[in-house]
Amino acid sequence: MCRHLAYLGPPVTLASLVLEPEHSLYEQSWAPADMRGGGSVNADGFGLGWYPEGDAALSGGPVRYRRDVPIWTDENLPGLAGTIRSGAVLAAIRNGTVGMPYGQSAVAPFASGHWLFSHNGRIAGWPDATLKLAERLPVADLLSLDAPTDSVFLWALLADRLADGMPPADAVAAIVQEVEAVAPGSRLNILLTDGEQLVATAWTHSLHVRRTADSVTVSSEPFGGDGWSAVPDRSLLVATAATLHITPMEGRE
């Protein structure tokens, strides 16, 4: 499995989220606390996605820095992460599933337009279990997948719904429920953001949230002190920097 986090709030350095706190994502790469049998380290790559401030924001989309090496081996990361500030961040470290390809293109966050996406978990019975779902995607989308992994496929399904104009929370809930229907026992913890809103799921894997007066942080594991609450399993989380709503997903239309 993987570990990931998302943040919305006042601008902070990437290092203050990913590198510096106690039990940060950096530390979770070699000492995760709650992998639930999904491996012991997250050393198959890492990725940072953020929305630029000021004039750089005029480009309209997020910026990504992804590597297919363990996060602790990147000598450039501390300097980079210590100087970049953003009010909207999504970061992930990867523990690749046996039998799936490795490489930078398989590392979250994945992006399209204003969206950043990460998946922590696995699709049970991949890829055979999802053939019917794959038939719904345009052939061009299937042929242009960044990498032939379950996470990238999950992102393709979701991006297709977003492109059709489906509200993001509805799209995420629908995809999770459709995948679970054809691949029972899947682990489908999702993070999705456009820099203004955040949609997340807790689906048979760990997820925690911390709210302050002007920020929200969601993470696979708590880091940097107190104030965290566990998100109930099979829940949908929808948040902005100022709002937070968590609802059960089972039975949701």
PDB file of C-alpha atoms in Angstrom:
ATOM      1  CA  MET A   1       0.000   0.000   0.000  1.00  0.00           C
ATOM      2  CA  CYS A   2       0.990   3.664  -0.004  1.00  0.00           C
ATOM      3  CA  ARG A   3       0.729   6.678   2.288  1.00  0.00           C
ATOM      4  CA  HIS A   4      -0.637  10.059   1.280  1.00  0.00           C
ATOM      5  CA  LEU A   5      -1.805  13.433   2.574  1.00  0.00           C
ATOM      6  CA  ALA A   6      -3.652  16.543   1.409  1.00  0.00           C
ATOM      7  CA  TYR A   7      -3.725  20.044   2.875  1.00  0.00           C
ATOM      8  CA  LEU A   8      -5.903  23.121   2.316  1.00  0.00           C
ATOM      9  CA  GLY A   9      -5.304  26.327   4.262  1.00  0.00           C
ATOM     10  CA  PRO A  10      -2.941  29.269   4.632  1.00  0.00           C
ATOM     11  CA  PRO A  11       0.239  28.871   2.551  1.00  0.00           C
ATOM     12  CA  VAL A  12       2.902  26.694   4.189  1.00  0.00           C
ATOM     13  CA  THR A  13       6.152  25.198   2.963  1.00  0.00           C
ATOM     14  CA  LEU A  14       6.049  21.724   1.502  1.00  0.00           C
ATOM     15  CA  ALA A  15       8.732  20.744   4.014  1.00  0.00           C
ATOM     16  CA  SER A  16       6.456  21.669   6.934  1.00  0.00           C
ATOM     17  CA  LEU A  17       3.960  19.083   5.723  1.00  0.00           C
ATOM     18  CA  VAL A  18       6.114  16.317   4.277  1.00  0.00           C
ATOM     19  CA  LEU A  19       9.574  16.423   5.895  1.00  0.00           C
ATOM     20  CA  GLU A  20       9.747  18.271   9.206  1.00  0.00           C
ATOM     21  CA  PRO A  21       6.893  17.090  11.492  1.00  0.00           C
ATOM     22  CA  GLU A  22       7.162  14.150  13.847  1.00  0.00           C
ATOM     23  CA  HIS A  23       6.113  10.995  11.947  1.00  0.00           C
ATOM     24  CA  SER A  24       5.977  12.954   8.704  1.00  0.00           C
ATOM     25  CA  LEU A  25       5.344  11.361   5.334  1.00  0.00           C
ATOM     26  CA  TYR A  26       9.130  11.226   5.032  1.00  0.00           C
ATOM     27  CA  GLU A  27       9.383   9.060   8.160  1.00  0.00           C
ATOM     28  CA  GLN A  28       6.368   6.990   7.136  1.00  0.00           C
ATOM     29  CA  SER A  29       8.312   5.919   4.056  1.00  0.00           C
ATOM     30  CA  TRP A  30      10.417   3.556   6.186  1.00  0.00           C
ATOM     31  CA  ALA A  31       8.435   3.394   9.461  1.00  0.00           C
ATOM     32  CA  PRO A  32       4.697   3.379   8.702  1.00  0.00           C
ATOM     33  CA  ALA A  33       2.441   2.623  11.644  1.00  0.00           C
ATOM     34  CA  ASP A  34      -0.712   1.251  10.010  1.00  0.00           C
ATOM     35  CA  MET A  35      -0.122  -0.562   6.708  1.00  0.00           C
ATOM     36  CA  ARG A  36      -2.661  -3.309   7.577  1.00  0.00           C
ATOM     37  CA  GLY A  37      -0.664  -6.060   5.976  1.00  0.00           C
ATOM     38  CA  GLY A  38       0.086  -4.042   2.844  1.00  0.00           C
ATOM     39  CA  GLY A  39       3.873  -4.063   3.184  1.00  0.00           C
ATOM     40  CA  SER A  40       6.429  -2.601   5.555  1.00  0.00           C
ATOM     41  CA  VAL A  41       8.054   0.284   3.650  1.00  0.00           C
ATOM     42  CA  ASN A  42       7.053   2.830   1.016  1.00  0.00           C
ATOM     43  CA  ALA A  43      10.219   3.017  -1.060  1.00  0.00           C
ATOM     44  CA  ASP A  44       8.979   2.806  -4.662  1.00  0.00           C
ATOM     45  CA  GLY A  45       8.724   6.516  -5.326  1.00  0.00           C
ATOM     46  CA  PHE A  46       7.170   9.710  -4.038  1.00  0.00           C
ATOM     47  CA  GLY A  47       5.322  12.689  -5.421  1.00  0.00           C
ATOM     48  CA  LEU A  48       4.424  16.220  -4.384  1.00  0.00           C
ATOM     49  CA  GLY A  49       1.670  18.238  -6.022  1.00  0.00           C
ATOM     50  CA  TRP A  50       0.891  21.858  -5.201  1.00  0.00           C
ATOM     51  CA  TYR A  51      -0.916  24.928  -6.476  1.00  0.00           C
ATOM     52  CA  PRO A  52       1.412  27.913  -7.003  1.00  0.00           C
ATOM     53  CA  GLU A  53       0.894  31.281  -5.353  1.00  0.00           C
ATOM     54  CA  GLY A  54       0.901  34.748  -6.905  1.00  0.00           C
ATOM     55  CA  ASP A  55       1.882  35.236 -10.514  1.00  0.00           C
ATOM     56  CA  ALA A  56       2.772  31.562 -10.898  1.00  0.00           C
ATOM     57  CA  ALA A  57      -0.869  30.681 -10.245  1.00  0.00           C
ATOM     58  CA  LEU A  58      -1.843  32.322 -13.523  1.00  0.00           C
ATOM     59  CA  SER A  59      -0.763  29.159 -15.318  1.00  0.00           C
ATOM     60  CA  GLY A  60      -3.991  27.707 -13.942  1.00  0.00           C
ATOM     61  CA  GLY A  61      -2.923  24.229 -12.881  1.00  0.00           C
ATOM     62  CA  PRO A  62      -0.969  22.366 -10.231  1.00  0.00           C
ATOM     63  CA  VAL A  63       2.756  21.633 -10.308  1.00  0.00           C
ATOM     64  CA  ARG A  64       4.164  18.172  -9.609  1.00  0.00           C
ATOM     65  CA  TYR A  65       7.528  16.814  -8.529  1.00  0.00           C
ATOM     66  CA  ARG A  66       7.663  13.019  -8.792  1.00  0.00           C
ATOM     67  CA  ARG A  67      10.501  10.525  -8.487  1.00  0.00           C
ATOM     68  CA  ASP A  68      10.656   6.733  -8.705  1.00  0.00           C
ATOM     69  CA  VAL A  69      13.204   6.453  -5.871  1.00  0.00           C
ATOM     70  CA  PRO A  70      12.786   6.337  -2.077  1.00  0.00           C
ATOM     71  CA  ILE A  71      12.041   9.801  -0.746  1.00  0.00           C
ATOM     72  CA  TRP A  72      15.059   9.677   1.591  1.00  0.00           C
ATOM     73  CA  THR A  73      17.466   9.312  -1.333  1.00  0.00           C
ATOM     74  CA  ASP A  74      16.554  12.594  -3.051  1.00  0.00           C
ATOM     75  CA  GLU A  75      19.215  15.107  -2.007  1.00  0.00           C
ATOM     76  CA  ASN A  76      17.418  17.955  -3.778  1.00  0.00           C
ATOM     77  CA  LEU A  77      14.118  17.523  -1.952  1.00  0.00           C
ATOM     78  CA  PRO A  78      14.890  19.346   1.338  1.00  0.00           C
ATOM     79  CA  GLY A  79      15.980  22.518  -0.443  1.00  0.00           C
ATOM     80  CA  LEU A  80      13.088  22.375  -2.859  1.00  0.00           C
ATOM     81  CA  ALA A  81      10.431  21.616  -0.260  1.00  0.00           C
ATOM     82  CA  GLY A  82      11.788  24.221   2.149  1.00  0.00           C
ATOM     83  CA  THR A  83      11.393  27.094  -0.307  1.00  0.00           C
ATOM     84  CA  ILE A  84       8.063  26.309  -2.001  1.00  0.00           C
ATOM     85  CA  ARG A  85       4.906  27.538  -0.282  1.00  0.00           C
ATOM     86  CA  SER A  86       1.335  26.665  -1.123  1.00  0.00           C
ATOM     87  CA  GLY A  87      -2.130  26.676   0.391  1.00  0.00           C
ATOM     88  CA  ALA A  88      -3.129  23.477  -1.390  1.00  0.00           C
ATOM     89  CA  VAL A  89      -0.902  20.385  -1.387  1.00  0.00           C
ATOM     90  CA  LEU A  90      -1.264  16.683  -2.171  1.00  0.00           C
ATOM     91  CA  ALA A  91       1.668  14.339  -1.512  1.00  0.00           C
ATOM     92  CA  ALA A  92       2.196  10.582  -1.641  1.00  0.00           C
ATOM     93  CA  ILE A  93       4.802   7.880  -1.119  1.00  0.00           C
ATOM     94  CA  ARG A  94       4.482   4.582  -2.980  1.00  0.00           C
ATOM     95  CA  ASN A  95       4.736   0.948  -2.026  1.00  0.00           C
ATOM     96  CA  GLY A  96       4.247  -0.737  -5.391  1.00  0.00           C
ATOM     97  CA  THR A  97       2.023  -3.813  -5.589  1.00  0.00           C
ATOM     98  CA  VAL A  98       3.835  -6.983  -6.653  1.00  0.00           C
ATOM     99  CA  GLY A  99       3.273  -7.614 -10.342  1.00  0.00           C
ATOM    100  CA  MET A 100       2.576  -3.986 -11.231  1.00  0.00           C
ATOM    101  CA  PRO A 101       5.112  -1.791 -13.038  1.00  0.00           C
ATOM    102  CA  TYR A 102       7.415   0.665 -11.366  1.00  0.00           C
ATOM    103  CA  GLY A 103       8.609   4.029 -12.601  1.00  0.00           C
ATOM    104  CA  GLN A 104       7.796   7.699 -12.252  1.00  0.00           C
ATOM    105  CA  SER A 105       4.593   7.431 -14.302  1.00  0.00           C
ATOM    106  CA  ALA A 106       3.172   5.046 -11.678  1.00  0.00           C
ATOM    107  CA  VAL A 107       3.734   7.487  -8.800  1.00  0.00           C
ATOM    108  CA  ALA A 108       0.980   9.737  -7.434  1.00  0.00           C
ATOM    109  CA  PRO A 109      -0.211  12.394  -7.551  1.00  0.00           C
ATOM    110  CA  PHE A 110      -1.780  11.985 -10.961  1.00  0.00           C
ATOM    111  CA  ALA A 111      -3.090  15.095 -12.669  1.00  0.00           C
ATOM    112  CA  SER A 112      -5.543  16.360 -15.254  1.00  0.00           C
ATOM    113  CA  GLY A 113      -6.408  20.023 -15.672  1.00  0.00           C
ATOM    114  CA  HIS A 114      -6.887  21.510 -12.204  1.00  0.00           C
ATOM    115  CA  TRP A 115      -7.176  18.117 -10.498  1.00  0.00           C
ATOM    116  CA  LEU A 116      -4.684  16.132  -8.423  1.00  0.00           C
ATOM    117  CA  PHE A 117      -5.437  12.532  -7.418  1.00  0.00           C
ATOM    118  CA  SER A 118      -3.934   9.824  -5.225  1.00  0.00           C
ATOM    119  CA  HIS A 119      -5.007   6.280  -4.356  1.00  0.00           C
ATOM    120  CA  ASN A 120      -3.891   4.355  -1.294  1.00  0.00           C
ATOM    121  CA  GLY A 121      -4.818   0.685  -1.600  1.00  0.00           C
ATOM    122  CA  ARG A 122      -5.389  -1.891  -4.306  1.00  0.00           C
ATOM    123  CA  ILE A 123      -8.120  -3.204  -6.582  1.00  0.00           C
ATOM    124  CA  ALA A 124      -8.739  -6.866  -5.762  1.00  0.00           C
ATOM    125  CA  GLY A 125      -8.401  -9.178  -8.735  1.00  0.00           C
ATOM    126  CA  TRP A 126      -6.759  -6.538 -10.895  1.00  0.00           C
ATOM    127  CA  PRO A 127      -6.997  -6.353 -13.867  1.00  0.00           C
ATOM    128  CA  ASP A 128      -9.525  -9.091 -14.711  1.00  0.00           C
ATOM    129  CA  ALA A 129     -12.119  -7.897 -12.199  1.00  0.00           C
ATOM    130  CA  THR A 130     -12.364  -4.477 -13.824  1.00  0.00           C
ATOM    131  CA  LEU A 131     -12.777  -5.441 -17.493  1.00  0.00           C
ATOM    132  CA  LYS A 132     -16.433  -4.405 -17.585  1.00  0.00           C
ATOM    133  CA  LEU A 133     -15.573  -1.019 -16.098  1.00  0.00           C
ATOM    134  CA  ALA A 134     -12.784  -0.588 -18.629  1.00  0.00           C
ATOM    135  CA  GLU A 135     -15.286  -1.026 -21.455  1.00  0.00           C
ATOM    136  CA  ARG A 136     -16.918   2.251 -20.420  1.00  0.00           C
ATOM    137  CA  LEU A 137     -13.782   4.282 -21.074  1.00  0.00           C
ATOM    138  CA  PRO A 138     -12.909   5.690 -24.489  1.00  0.00           C
ATOM    139  CA  VAL A 139     -10.285   3.541 -26.193  1.00  0.00           C
ATOM    140  CA  ALA A 140      -8.003   6.582 -26.476  1.00  0.00           C
ATOM    141  CA  ASP A 141      -8.063   6.955 -22.673  1.00  0.00           C
ATOM    142  CA  LEU A 142      -7.097   3.323 -22.141  1.00  0.00           C
ATOM    143  CA  LEU A 143      -4.282   3.516 -24.678  1.00  0.00           C
ATOM    144  CA  SER A 144      -2.862   6.662 -23.096  1.00  0.00           C
ATOM    145  CA  LEU A 145      -2.794   5.584 -19.437  1.00  0.00           C
ATOM    146  CA  ASP A 146       0.324   6.860 -17.678  1.00  0.00           C
ATOM    147  CA  ALA A 147       1.041   3.341 -16.392  1.00  0.00           C
ATOM    148  CA  PRO A 148      -0.860   0.017 -16.417  1.00  0.00           C
ATOM    149  CA  THR A 149      -1.603   0.024 -12.669  1.00  0.00           C
ATOM    150  CA  ASP A 150      -4.822  -0.166 -10.701  1.00  0.00           C
ATOM    151  CA  SER A 151      -4.339   3.346  -9.309  1.00  0.00           C
ATOM    152  CA  VAL A 152      -3.882   4.903 -12.745  1.00  0.00           C
ATOM    153  CA  PHE A 153      -6.923   3.007 -14.033  1.00  0.00           C
ATOM    154  CA  LEU A 154      -8.959   4.231 -11.051  1.00  0.00           C
ATOM    155  CA  TRP A 155      -7.903   7.781 -11.902  1.00  0.00           C
ATOM    156  CA  ALA A 156      -8.960   7.286 -15.536  1.00  0.00           C
ATOM    157  CA  LEU A 157     -12.425   6.192 -14.410  1.00  0.00           C
ATOM    158  CA  LEU A 158     -12.739   9.191 -12.119  1.00  0.00           C
ATOM    159  CA  ALA A 159     -11.316  11.718 -14.598  1.00  0.00           C
ATOM    160  CA  ASP A 160     -13.861  10.537 -17.165  1.00  0.00           C
ATOM    161  CA  ARG A 161     -16.705  11.272 -14.739  1.00  0.00           C
ATOM    162  CA  LEU A 162     -15.269  14.694 -13.896  1.00  0.00           C
ATOM    163  CA  ALA A 163     -14.914  15.532 -17.582  1.00  0.00           C
ATOM    164  CA  ASP A 164     -18.607  14.725 -18.019  1.00  0.00           C
ATOM    165  CA  GLY A 165     -19.447  17.338 -15.389  1.00  0.00           C
ATOM    166  CA  MET A 166     -20.305  15.068 -12.480  1.00  0.00           C
ATOM    167  CA  PRO A 167     -19.776  16.808  -9.102  1.00  0.00           C
ATOM    168  CA  PRO A 168     -16.493  15.570  -7.600  1.00  0.00           C
ATOM    169  CA  ALA A 169     -17.971  14.068  -4.428  1.00  0.00           C
ATOM    170  CA  ASP A 170     -20.586  12.185  -6.455  1.00  0.00           C
ATOM    171  CA  ALA A 171     -17.962  11.004  -8.928  1.00  0.00           C
ATOM    172  CA  VAL A 172     -15.655   9.684  -6.208  1.00  0.00           C
ATOM    173  CA  ALA A 173     -18.478   7.895  -4.379  1.00  0.00           C
ATOM    174  CA  ALA A 174     -19.778   6.342  -7.584  1.00  0.00           C
ATOM    175  CA  ILE A 175     -16.375   5.044  -8.674  1.00  0.00           C
ATOM    176  CA  VAL A 176     -15.595   3.533  -5.281  1.00  0.00           C
ATOM    177  CA  GLN A 177     -18.933   1.750  -5.138  1.00  0.00           C
ATOM    178  CA  GLU A 178     -18.677   0.505  -8.732  1.00  0.00           C
ATOM    179  CA  VAL A 179     -15.184  -0.884  -8.190  1.00  0.00           C
ATOM    180  CA  GLU A 180     -16.189  -2.529  -4.928  1.00  0.00           C
ATOM    181  CA  ALA A 181     -19.155  -4.147  -6.681  1.00  0.00           C
ATOM    182  CA  VAL A 182     -16.950  -5.891  -9.257  1.00  0.00           C
ATOM    183  CA  ALA A 183     -13.875  -6.327  -7.043  1.00  0.00           C
ATOM    184  CA  PRO A 184     -15.035  -6.964  -3.453  1.00  0.00           C
ATOM    185  CA  GLY A 185     -12.388  -6.487  -0.807  1.00  0.00           C
ATOM    186  CA  SER A 186     -10.612  -3.677  -2.630  1.00  0.00           C
ATOM    187  CA  ARG A 187      -8.864  -0.957  -0.653  1.00  0.00           C
ATOM    188  CA  LEU A 188      -9.988   2.355  -2.071  1.00  0.00           C
ATOM    189  CA  ASN A 189      -8.698   5.315  -0.089  1.00  0.00           C
ATOM    190  CA  ILE A 190      -8.795   8.256  -2.488  1.00  0.00           C
ATOM    191  CA  LEU A 191      -7.635  11.880  -2.303  1.00  0.00           C
ATOM    192  CA  LEU A 192      -8.868  14.357  -4.925  1.00  0.00           C
ATOM    193  CA  THR A 193      -8.408  18.129  -4.986  1.00  0.00           C
ATOM    194  CA  ASP A 194      -8.587  21.076  -7.346  1.00  0.00           C
ATOM    195  CA  GLY A 195      -6.829  23.397  -4.909  1.00  0.00           C
ATOM    196  CA  GLU A 196     -10.092  24.722  -3.463  1.00  0.00           C
ATOM    197  CA  GLN A 197     -11.947  21.609  -2.371  1.00  0.00           C
ATOM    198  CA  LEU A 198     -10.874  18.197  -1.152  1.00  0.00           C
ATOM    199  CA  VAL A 199     -12.686  14.894  -1.528  1.00  0.00           C
ATOM    200  CA  ALA A 200     -11.381  11.810   0.273  1.00  0.00           C
ATOM    201  CA  THR A 201     -12.529   8.304   1.083  1.00  0.00           C
ATOM    202  CA  ALA A 202     -11.746   5.885   3.873  1.00  0.00           C
ATOM    203  CA  TRP A 203     -12.426   2.448   2.397  1.00  0.00           C
ATOM    204  CA  THR A 204     -10.853  -0.459   4.303  1.00  0.00           C
ATOM    205  CA  HIS A 205      -7.674   1.488   5.011  1.00  0.00           C
ATOM    206  CA  SER A 206      -6.561   4.108   7.537  1.00  0.00           C
ATOM    207  CA  LEU A 207      -7.405   7.805   7.145  1.00  0.00           C
ATOM    208  CA  HIS A 208      -7.230  10.677   9.618  1.00  0.00           C
ATOM    209  CA  VAL A 209      -8.235  14.334   9.553  1.00  0.00           C
ATOM    210  CA  ARG A 210      -7.138  17.427  11.479  1.00  0.00           C
ATOM    211  CA  ARG A 211      -9.142  20.654  11.427  1.00  0.00           C
ATOM    212  CA  THR A 212      -8.086  24.098  12.586  1.00  0.00           C
ATOM    213  CA  ALA A 213      -9.927  27.400  12.294  1.00  0.00           C
ATOM    214  CA  ASP A 214      -8.583  27.958   8.782  1.00  0.00           C
ATOM    215  CA  SER A 215      -7.191  24.654   7.491  1.00  0.00           C
ATOM    216  CA  VAL A 216      -7.864  20.983   6.952  1.00  0.00           C
ATOM    217  CA  THR A 217      -5.299  18.191   6.646  1.00  0.00           C
ATOM    218  CA  VAL A 218      -6.105  14.610   5.686  1.00  0.00           C
ATOM    219  CA  SER A 219      -3.490  11.882   6.019  1.00  0.00           C
ATOM    220  CA  SER A 220      -3.130   8.105   6.034  1.00  0.00           C
ATOM    221  CA  GLU A 221      -1.445   8.432   9.430  1.00  0.00           C
ATOM    222  CA  PRO A 222      -1.383  11.276  11.979  1.00  0.00           C
ATOM    223  CA  PHE A 223       1.761  13.399  12.055  1.00  0.00           C
ATOM    224  CA  GLY A 224       3.030  16.497  13.806  1.00  0.00           C
ATOM    225  CA  GLY A 225       1.244  16.281  17.144  1.00  0.00           C
ATOM    226  CA  ASP A 226      -2.338  16.163  18.389  1.00  0.00           C
ATOM    227  CA  GLY A 227      -5.677  17.224  16.966  1.00  0.00           C
ATOM    228  CA  TRP A 228      -6.268  14.247  14.666  1.00  0.00           C
ATOM    229  CA  SER A 229      -9.453  12.198  14.392  1.00  0.00           C
ATOM    230  CA  ALA A 230      -9.853   8.867  12.629  1.00  0.00           C
ATOM    231  CA  VAL A 231     -12.217   8.966   9.657  1.00  0.00           C
ATOM    232  CA  PRO A 232     -14.709   6.091   9.988  1.00  0.00           C
ATOM    233  CA  ASP A 233     -14.300   3.261   7.522  1.00  0.00           C
ATOM    234  CA  ARG A 234     -16.429   3.446   4.357  1.00  0.00           C
ATOM    235  CA  SER A 235     -16.847   7.200   4.691  1.00  0.00           C
ATOM    236  CA  LEU A 236     -16.727  10.112   2.263  1.00  0.00           C
ATOM    237  CA  LEU A 237     -14.968  13.307   3.359  1.00  0.00           C
ATOM    238  CA  VAL A 238     -15.622  16.620   1.607  1.00  0.00           C
ATOM    239  CA  ALA A 239     -13.780  19.722   2.771  1.00  0.00           C
ATOM    240  CA  THR A 240     -12.542  23.196   2.027  1.00  0.00           C
ATOM    241  CA  ALA A 241     -10.134  25.181   4.196  1.00  0.00           C
ATOM    242  CA  ALA A 242     -13.150  26.360   6.200  1.00  0.00           C
ATOM    243  CA  THR A 243     -15.588  23.427   6.062  1.00  0.00           C
ATOM    244  CA  LEU A 244     -15.579  19.695   6.739  1.00  0.00           C
ATOM    245  CA  HIS A 245     -18.281  17.083   6.148  1.00  0.00           C
ATOM    246  CA  ILE A 246     -17.950  13.320   6.670  1.00  0.00           C
ATOM    247  CA  THR A 247     -20.782  11.000   5.653  1.00  0.00           C
ATOM    248  CA  PRO A 248     -21.206   7.213   5.387  1.00  0.00           C
ATOM    249  CA  MET A 249     -20.811   5.895   1.846  1.00  0.00           C
ATOM    250  CA  GLU A 250     -22.772   2.669   2.172  1.00  0.00           C
ATOM    251  CA  GLY A 251     -26.272   3.158   0.910  1.00  0.00           C
ATOM    252  CA  ARG A 252     -25.358   6.489  -0.684  1.00  0.00           C
ATOM    253  CA  GLU A 253     -27.118   7.132  -3.978  1.00  0.00           C
TER     254      GLU A 253
END
